[in-house]
Amino acid sequence: MWLKEPQAIIFDCDGVLVDSEIIHIAAEIELLAKFGLVYAREAYLTRFVGLSNADFQTELAADYAKLTGDEFPSDFGSQLDEIVWPRIEAELRAIDGVAELVQSFCGKVAVGSSSPLEKLLKKLEITGLQSLFAPHIYSADHVETGKPAPDLFLHSAAQIEVDPIRCLVIEDSVHGVLAAKAAGMTPIGFVGGGHCDKRLEQRLLANGAVMVVSHHSQIRALLC
């Protein structure tokens, strides 16, 4: 059910504000295959996209232990950064329509992302979006439990002083939609990122998104 007259919009970042998930996923799948961890793409997207780095690595460690009986490589994060960040710095772009949506919305806006704060700020800086949301940019670093728990979205709502029930959340992941629902917010699925597969819309709706859009102008039109 569409939320009439929302007072705030909380945006996920990767795959919603910046087209970074396609870069992250390609690098992750490439590196994990070297460790013997091979995943079907749809299963990978559903299971891992939207998790905090800590939860992501916990899941990978469990899979690796099951596969090999050994501990997951402790330098996985640094190896991944060596692949991802040169690509981020060279290729990262804002997703079309973000600035127009934020500038046309009369309520408050915030970012609630599973990315570590330092990297989240860097992505927003690279794409020229940081000034649209500062100082209300929140990450998994701000809470004890990441998505799909509601903590990050509830923290974001508290900081902008808006009742959770009056918040829209724009999310591209099942974990993010579940987190928004658990927070008592209205989740809108977003499938405009370069990583999105044909069945993502179905998965987002099945997990509680009230609707799914492929461009931020569709949300802007609903708010007018």
PDB file of C-alpha atoms in Angstrom:
ATOM      1  CA  MET A   1       0.000   0.000   0.000  1.00  0.00           C
ATOM      2  CA  TRP A   2       1.423   3.381  -1.054  1.00  0.00           C
ATOM      3  CA  LEU A   3       2.216   5.760   1.796  1.00  0.00           C
ATOM      4  CA  LYS A   4       0.332   9.018   1.292  1.00  0.00           C
ATOM      5  CA  GLU A   5       2.277  12.181   2.050  1.00  0.00           C
ATOM      6  CA  PRO A   6       5.517  10.607   3.331  1.00  0.00           C
ATOM      7  CA  GLN A   7       7.591  12.837   5.572  1.00  0.00           C
ATOM      8  CA  ALA A   8      10.928  11.240   4.730  1.00  0.00           C
ATOM      9  CA  ILE A   9      12.669   9.038   2.189  1.00  0.00           C
ATOM     10  CA  ILE A  10      15.534   6.824   3.317  1.00  0.00           C
ATOM     11  CA  PHE A  11      17.692   5.569   0.461  1.00  0.00           C
ATOM     12  CA  ASP A  12      19.921   2.551   0.316  1.00  0.00           C
ATOM     13  CA  CYS A  13      23.122   3.519  -1.508  1.00  0.00           C
ATOM     14  CA  ASP A  14      24.661   0.705  -3.568  1.00  0.00           C
ATOM     15  CA  GLY A  15      22.398  -0.037  -6.515  1.00  0.00           C
ATOM     16  CA  VAL A  16      19.953   2.750  -5.578  1.00  0.00           C
ATOM     17  CA  LEU A  17      21.971   5.984  -5.465  1.00  0.00           C
ATOM     18  CA  VAL A  18      25.161   4.806  -7.149  1.00  0.00           C
ATOM     19  CA  ASP A  19      25.590   2.023  -9.689  1.00  0.00           C
ATOM     20  CA  SER A  20      28.180   0.188  -7.637  1.00  0.00           C
ATOM     21  CA  GLU A  21      26.608  -3.221  -7.072  1.00  0.00           C
ATOM     22  CA  ILE A  22      27.465  -4.363 -10.584  1.00  0.00           C
ATOM     23  CA  ILE A  23      31.127  -3.551  -9.848  1.00  0.00           C
ATOM     24  CA  HIS A  24      31.103  -5.148  -6.383  1.00  0.00           C
ATOM     25  CA  ILE A  25      29.321  -8.319  -7.484  1.00  0.00           C
ATOM     26  CA  ALA A  26      31.609  -8.925 -10.454  1.00  0.00           C
ATOM     27  CA  ALA A  27      34.697  -8.526  -8.268  1.00  0.00           C
ATOM     28  CA  GLU A  28      33.301 -10.678  -5.452  1.00  0.00           C
ATOM     29  CA  ILE A  29      32.296 -13.530  -7.750  1.00  0.00           C
ATOM     30  CA  GLU A  30      35.680 -13.365  -9.482  1.00  0.00           C
ATOM     31  CA  LEU A  31      37.628 -13.554  -6.214  1.00  0.00           C
ATOM     32  CA  LEU A  32      35.411 -16.142  -4.527  1.00  0.00           C
ATOM     33  CA  ALA A  33      35.770 -18.491  -7.496  1.00  0.00           C
ATOM     34  CA  LYS A  34      39.521 -18.507  -6.835  1.00  0.00           C
ATOM     35  CA  PHE A  35      38.726 -19.836  -3.357  1.00  0.00           C
ATOM     36  CA  GLY A  36      36.441 -22.522  -4.775  1.00  0.00           C
ATOM     37  CA  LEU A  37      33.208 -20.743  -3.791  1.00  0.00           C
ATOM     38  CA  VAL A  38      30.997 -20.654  -6.882  1.00  0.00           C
ATOM     39  CA  TYR A  39      27.394 -19.392  -6.722  1.00  0.00           C
ATOM     40  CA  ALA A  40      24.516 -19.168  -9.173  1.00  0.00           C
ATOM     41  CA  ARG A  41      24.031 -15.456  -9.859  1.00  0.00           C
ATOM     42  CA  GLU A  42      20.391 -15.209  -8.726  1.00  0.00           C
ATOM     43  CA  ALA A  43      21.105 -17.114  -5.530  1.00  0.00           C
ATOM     44  CA  TYR A  44      24.115 -14.890  -4.893  1.00  0.00           C
ATOM     45  CA  LEU A  45      22.099 -11.698  -5.361  1.00  0.00           C
ATOM     46  CA  THR A  46      19.291 -12.886  -3.102  1.00  0.00           C
ATOM     47  CA  ARG A  47      21.515 -14.171  -0.339  1.00  0.00           C
ATOM     48  CA  PHE A  48      24.278 -11.596  -0.125  1.00  0.00           C
ATOM     49  CA  VAL A  49      23.276  -8.222  -1.600  1.00  0.00           C
ATOM     50  CA  GLY A  50      22.292  -5.818   1.172  1.00  0.00           C
ATOM     51  CA  LEU A  51      24.259  -7.498   3.965  1.00  0.00           C
ATOM     52  CA  SER A  52      26.837  -5.636   6.012  1.00  0.00           C
ATOM     53  CA  ASN A  53      30.450  -6.592   5.309  1.00  0.00           C
ATOM     54  CA  ALA A  54      30.648  -8.425   8.625  1.00  0.00           C
ATOM     55  CA  ASP A  55      27.546 -10.525   7.947  1.00  0.00           C
ATOM     56  CA  PHE A  56      28.650 -11.153   4.351  1.00  0.00           C
ATOM     57  CA  GLN A  57      31.995 -12.520   5.499  1.00  0.00           C
ATOM     58  CA  THR A  58      30.349 -14.616   8.233  1.00  0.00           C
ATOM     59  CA  GLU A  59      28.191 -16.297   5.591  1.00  0.00           C
ATOM     60  CA  LEU A  60      31.166 -16.839   3.299  1.00  0.00           C
ATOM     61  CA  ALA A  61      33.235 -18.279   6.152  1.00  0.00           C
ATOM     62  CA  ALA A  62      30.488 -20.814   6.890  1.00  0.00           C
ATOM     63  CA  ASP A  63      30.336 -21.859   3.224  1.00  0.00           C
ATOM     64  CA  TYR A  64      34.115 -22.086   3.006  1.00  0.00           C
ATOM     65  CA  ALA A  65      34.346 -24.213   6.166  1.00  0.00           C
ATOM     66  CA  LYS A  66      31.667 -26.521   4.798  1.00  0.00           C
ATOM     67  CA  LEU A  67      33.499 -26.813   1.484  1.00  0.00           C
ATOM     68  CA  THR A  68      37.099 -27.132   2.691  1.00  0.00           C
ATOM     69  CA  GLY A  69      37.084 -27.655   6.447  1.00  0.00           C
ATOM     70  CA  ASP A  70      39.410 -24.656   6.739  1.00  0.00           C
ATOM     71  CA  GLU A  71      39.110 -21.089   7.966  1.00  0.00           C
ATOM     72  CA  PHE A  72      38.107 -18.482   5.416  1.00  0.00           C
ATOM     73  CA  PRO A  73      41.102 -16.368   4.285  1.00  0.00           C
ATOM     74  CA  SER A  74      41.513 -13.508   6.748  1.00  0.00           C
ATOM     75  CA  ASP A  75      42.731 -11.168   4.012  1.00  0.00           C
ATOM     76  CA  PHE A  76      39.642 -11.589   1.831  1.00  0.00           C
ATOM     77  CA  GLY A  77      38.543  -8.000   2.485  1.00  0.00           C
ATOM     78  CA  SER A  78      41.888  -6.490   1.512  1.00  0.00           C
ATOM     79  CA  GLN A  79      42.130  -8.695  -1.573  1.00  0.00           C
ATOM     80  CA  LEU A  80      38.639  -7.603  -2.598  1.00  0.00           C
ATOM     81  CA  ASP A  81      39.426  -3.920  -2.062  1.00  0.00           C
ATOM     82  CA  GLU A  82      42.448  -4.242  -4.371  1.00  0.00           C
ATOM     83  CA  ILE A  83      40.109  -5.397  -7.137  1.00  0.00           C
ATOM     84  CA  VAL A  84      37.059  -3.238  -6.414  1.00  0.00           C
ATOM     85  CA  TRP A  85      38.352   0.237  -5.600  1.00  0.00           C
ATOM     86  CA  PRO A  86      40.305   0.957  -8.781  1.00  0.00           C
ATOM     87  CA  ARG A  87      37.109   0.040 -10.655  1.00  0.00           C
ATOM     88  CA  ILE A  88      34.943   2.164  -8.351  1.00  0.00           C
ATOM     89  CA  GLU A  89      37.180   5.192  -8.803  1.00  0.00           C
ATOM     90  CA  ALA A  90      37.259   4.770 -12.598  1.00  0.00           C
ATOM     91  CA  GLU A  91      33.721   3.611 -13.355  1.00  0.00           C
ATOM     92  CA  LEU A  92      31.290   4.630 -10.602  1.00  0.00           C
ATOM     93  CA  ARG A  93      28.336   6.768 -11.664  1.00  0.00           C
ATOM     94  CA  ALA A  94      25.253   8.131  -9.894  1.00  0.00           C
ATOM     95  CA  ILE A  95      22.037   6.406 -10.883  1.00  0.00           C
ATOM     96  CA  ASP A  96      19.953   8.613 -13.136  1.00  0.00           C
ATOM     97  CA  GLY A  97      17.250  10.722 -11.518  1.00  0.00           C
ATOM     98  CA  VAL A  98      18.520  10.738  -7.932  1.00  0.00           C
ATOM     99  CA  ALA A  99      19.222  14.459  -7.694  1.00  0.00           C
ATOM    100  CA  GLU A 100      15.914  15.405  -9.303  1.00  0.00           C
ATOM    101  CA  LEU A 101      13.955  13.215  -6.881  1.00  0.00           C
ATOM    102  CA  VAL A 102      15.734  14.551  -3.789  1.00  0.00           C
ATOM    103  CA  GLN A 103      15.472  18.183  -4.887  1.00  0.00           C
ATOM    104  CA  SER A 104      11.755  17.896  -5.682  1.00  0.00           C
ATOM    105  CA  PHE A 105      10.810  16.145  -2.422  1.00  0.00           C
ATOM    106  CA  CYS A 106       9.537  18.461   0.304  1.00  0.00           C
ATOM    107  CA  GLY A 107      10.283  16.113   3.208  1.00  0.00           C
ATOM    108  CA  LYS A 108      13.518  14.929   4.781  1.00  0.00           C
ATOM    109  CA  VAL A 109      16.008  12.532   3.191  1.00  0.00           C
ATOM    110  CA  ALA A 110      18.682  10.215   4.545  1.00  0.00           C
ATOM    111  CA  VAL A 111      20.931   7.396   3.438  1.00  0.00           C
ATOM    112  CA  GLY A 112      20.818   4.033   5.243  1.00  0.00           C
ATOM    113  CA  SER A 113      23.450   1.755   3.715  1.00  0.00           C
ATOM    114  CA  SER A 114      25.171  -1.481   4.688  1.00  0.00           C
ATOM    115  CA  SER A 115      28.486  -0.124   3.379  1.00  0.00           C
ATOM    116  CA  PRO A 116      31.178   0.829   5.894  1.00  0.00           C
ATOM    117  CA  LEU A 117      30.873   4.566   6.538  1.00  0.00           C
ATOM    118  CA  GLU A 118      34.235   5.579   5.068  1.00  0.00           C
ATOM    119  CA  LYS A 119      33.514   3.757   1.805  1.00  0.00           C
ATOM    120  CA  LEU A 120      29.922   4.989   1.718  1.00  0.00           C
ATOM    121  CA  LEU A 121      31.058   8.606   1.979  1.00  0.00           C
ATOM    122  CA  LYS A 122      33.690   8.036  -0.699  1.00  0.00           C
ATOM    123  CA  LYS A 123      31.126   6.659  -3.164  1.00  0.00           C
ATOM    124  CA  LEU A 124      28.796   9.584  -2.585  1.00  0.00           C
ATOM    125  CA  GLU A 125      31.709  11.998  -2.974  1.00  0.00           C
ATOM    126  CA  ILE A 126      32.863  10.407  -6.251  1.00  0.00           C
ATOM    127  CA  THR A 127      29.364  10.691  -7.712  1.00  0.00           C
ATOM    128  CA  GLY A 128      28.676  14.210  -6.420  1.00  0.00           C
ATOM    129  CA  LEU A 129      25.752  13.112  -4.251  1.00  0.00           C
ATOM    130  CA  GLN A 130      27.160  13.646  -0.755  1.00  0.00           C
ATOM    131  CA  SER A 131      25.890  17.218  -0.436  1.00  0.00           C
ATOM    132  CA  LEU A 132      22.318  16.098  -1.175  1.00  0.00           C
ATOM    133  CA  PHE A 133      22.195  13.999   1.993  1.00  0.00           C
ATOM    134  CA  ALA A 134      24.818  15.283   4.448  1.00  0.00           C
ATOM    135  CA  PRO A 135      24.805  15.095   7.402  1.00  0.00           C
ATOM    136  CA  HIS A 136      22.173  12.338   7.327  1.00  0.00           C
ATOM    137  CA  ILE A 137      24.316   9.538   5.912  1.00  0.00           C
ATOM    138  CA  TYR A 138      24.166   6.393   8.031  1.00  0.00           C
ATOM    139  CA  SER A 139      25.821   3.017   7.652  1.00  0.00           C
ATOM    140  CA  ALA A 140      26.046  -0.389   9.261  1.00  0.00           C
ATOM    141  CA  ASP A 141      28.849   1.128  11.365  1.00  0.00           C
ATOM    142  CA  HIS A 142      26.213   3.104  13.290  1.00  0.00           C
ATOM    143  CA  VAL A 143      24.308   0.057  14.607  1.00  0.00           C
ATOM    144  CA  GLU A 144      25.045  -3.310  16.162  1.00  0.00           C
ATOM    145  CA  THR A 145      22.888  -5.379  13.802  1.00  0.00           C
ATOM    146  CA  GLY A 146      22.702  -4.785  10.063  1.00  0.00           C
ATOM    147  CA  LYS A 147      19.981  -5.514   7.525  1.00  0.00           C
ATOM    148  CA  PRO A 148      17.659  -7.431   7.449  1.00  0.00           C
ATOM    149  CA  ALA A 149      17.287  -6.228  11.060  1.00  0.00           C
ATOM    150  CA  PRO A 150      15.505  -2.847  11.267  1.00  0.00           C
ATOM    151  CA  ASP A 151      18.177  -1.128  13.357  1.00  0.00           C
ATOM    152  CA  LEU A 152      19.817   0.965  10.630  1.00  0.00           C
ATOM    153  CA  PHE A 153      16.550   2.346   9.292  1.00  0.00           C
ATOM    154  CA  LEU A 154      15.249   3.050  12.780  1.00  0.00           C
ATOM    155  CA  HIS A 155      18.498   4.845  13.595  1.00  0.00           C
ATOM    156  CA  SER A 156      18.180   6.914  10.415  1.00  0.00           C
ATOM    157  CA  ALA A 157      14.582   7.862  11.207  1.00  0.00           C
ATOM    158  CA  ALA A 158      15.527   8.866  14.747  1.00  0.00           C
ATOM    159  CA  GLN A 159      18.311  11.113  13.468  1.00  0.00           C
ATOM    160  CA  ILE A 160      16.016  12.962  11.059  1.00  0.00           C
ATOM    161  CA  GLU A 161      13.248  13.003  13.694  1.00  0.00           C
ATOM    162  CA  VAL A 162      10.551  11.348  11.579  1.00  0.00           C
ATOM    163  CA  ASP A 163       8.193   8.612  12.780  1.00  0.00           C
ATOM    164  CA  PRO A 164       9.156   5.359  11.015  1.00  0.00           C
ATOM    165  CA  ILE A 165       5.583   4.887   9.820  1.00  0.00           C
ATOM    166  CA  ARG A 166       5.950   8.125   7.798  1.00  0.00           C
ATOM    167  CA  CYS A 167       9.117   6.962   6.007  1.00  0.00           C
ATOM    168  CA  LEU A 168       9.533   5.553   2.525  1.00  0.00           C
ATOM    169  CA  VAL A 169      12.555   3.326   1.952  1.00  0.00           C
ATOM    170  CA  ILE A 170      14.074   2.792  -1.500  1.00  0.00           C
ATOM    171  CA  GLU A 171      15.840  -0.563  -1.672  1.00  0.00           C
ATOM    172  CA  ASP A 172      17.260  -2.911  -4.304  1.00  0.00           C
ATOM    173  CA  SER A 173      17.783  -5.950  -2.058  1.00  0.00           C
ATOM    174  CA  VAL A 174      15.606  -8.504  -0.323  1.00  0.00           C
ATOM    175  CA  HIS A 175      17.506  -7.875   2.925  1.00  0.00           C
ATOM    176  CA  GLY A 176      16.816  -4.147   2.660  1.00  0.00           C
ATOM    177  CA  VAL A 177      13.111  -4.624   1.975  1.00  0.00           C
ATOM    178  CA  LEU A 178      12.825  -6.947   4.970  1.00  0.00           C
ATOM    179  CA  ALA A 179      14.653  -4.399   7.140  1.00  0.00           C
ATOM    180  CA  ALA A 180      12.296  -1.615   6.066  1.00  0.00           C
ATOM    181  CA  LYS A 181       9.242  -3.762   6.792  1.00  0.00           C
ATOM    182  CA  ALA A 182      10.618  -4.712  10.196  1.00  0.00           C
ATOM    183  CA  ALA A 183      11.114  -1.002  10.928  1.00  0.00           C
ATOM    184  CA  GLY A 184       7.464  -0.288  10.160  1.00  0.00           C
ATOM    185  CA  MET A 185       8.359   1.691   7.044  1.00  0.00           C
ATOM    186  CA  THR A 186       7.055   1.497   3.470  1.00  0.00           C
ATOM    187  CA  PRO A 187       9.582  -0.251   1.201  1.00  0.00           C
ATOM    188  CA  ILE A 188       9.767   0.501  -2.518  1.00  0.00           C
ATOM    189  CA  GLY A 189      11.832  -1.891  -4.600  1.00  0.00           C
ATOM    190  CA  PHE A 190      14.301  -0.422  -7.067  1.00  0.00           C
ATOM    191  CA  VAL A 191      15.551  -2.345 -10.108  1.00  0.00           C
ATOM    192  CA  GLY A 192      17.337   0.410 -12.018  1.00  0.00           C
ATOM    193  CA  GLY A 193      20.878  -0.674 -11.135  1.00  0.00           C
ATOM    194  CA  GLY A 194      23.118  -2.378 -13.639  1.00  0.00           C
ATOM    195  CA  HIS A 195      23.290  -5.544 -11.530  1.00  0.00           C
ATOM    196  CA  CYS A 196      19.540  -6.235 -11.466  1.00  0.00           C
ATOM    197  CA  ASP A 197      18.355  -9.494 -13.001  1.00  0.00           C
ATOM    198  CA  LYS A 198      14.951 -10.088 -14.572  1.00  0.00           C
ATOM    199  CA  ARG A 199      13.522 -11.816 -11.492  1.00  0.00           C
ATOM    200  CA  LEU A 200      14.581  -9.216  -8.914  1.00  0.00           C
ATOM    201  CA  GLU A 201      11.258  -7.383  -9.151  1.00  0.00           C
ATOM    202  CA  GLN A 202       9.437 -10.606  -8.278  1.00  0.00           C
ATOM    203  CA  ARG A 203      11.726 -11.298  -5.325  1.00  0.00           C
ATOM    204  CA  LEU A 204      11.341  -7.783  -3.918  1.00  0.00           C
ATOM    205  CA  LEU A 205       7.552  -7.901  -4.186  1.00  0.00           C
ATOM    206  CA  ALA A 206       7.454 -11.374  -2.639  1.00  0.00           C
ATOM    207  CA  ASN A 207       9.354 -10.077   0.390  1.00  0.00           C
ATOM    208  CA  GLY A 208       7.183  -7.040   1.041  1.00  0.00           C
ATOM    209  CA  ALA A 209       7.968  -4.203  -1.364  1.00  0.00           C
ATOM    210  CA  VAL A 210       4.724  -2.278  -1.938  1.00  0.00           C
ATOM    211  CA  MET A 211       5.791  -1.609  -5.532  1.00  0.00           C
ATOM    212  CA  VAL A 212       8.879  -1.826  -7.708  1.00  0.00           C
ATOM    213  CA  VAL A 213      10.265   0.936  -9.928  1.00  0.00           C
ATOM    214  CA  SER A 214      13.093   1.018 -12.448  1.00  0.00           C
ATOM    215  CA  HIS A 215      13.758   4.779 -12.423  1.00  0.00           C
ATOM    216  CA  HIS A 216      13.654   7.450  -9.744  1.00  0.00           C
ATOM    217  CA  SER A 217      11.351   9.561 -11.905  1.00  0.00           C
ATOM    218  CA  GLN A 218       8.587   7.026 -11.195  1.00  0.00           C
ATOM    219  CA  ILE A 219       8.815   7.782  -7.490  1.00  0.00           C
ATOM    220  CA  ARG A 220       8.961  11.491  -8.190  1.00  0.00           C
ATOM    221  CA  ALA A 221       5.748  11.217 -10.224  1.00  0.00           C
ATOM    222  CA  LEU A 222       3.984   9.414  -7.359  1.00  0.00           C
ATOM    223  CA  LEU A 223       4.950  12.166  -4.912  1.00  0.00           C
ATOM    224  CA  CYS A 224       3.570  14.976  -7.100  1.00  0.00           C
TER     225      CYS A 224
END
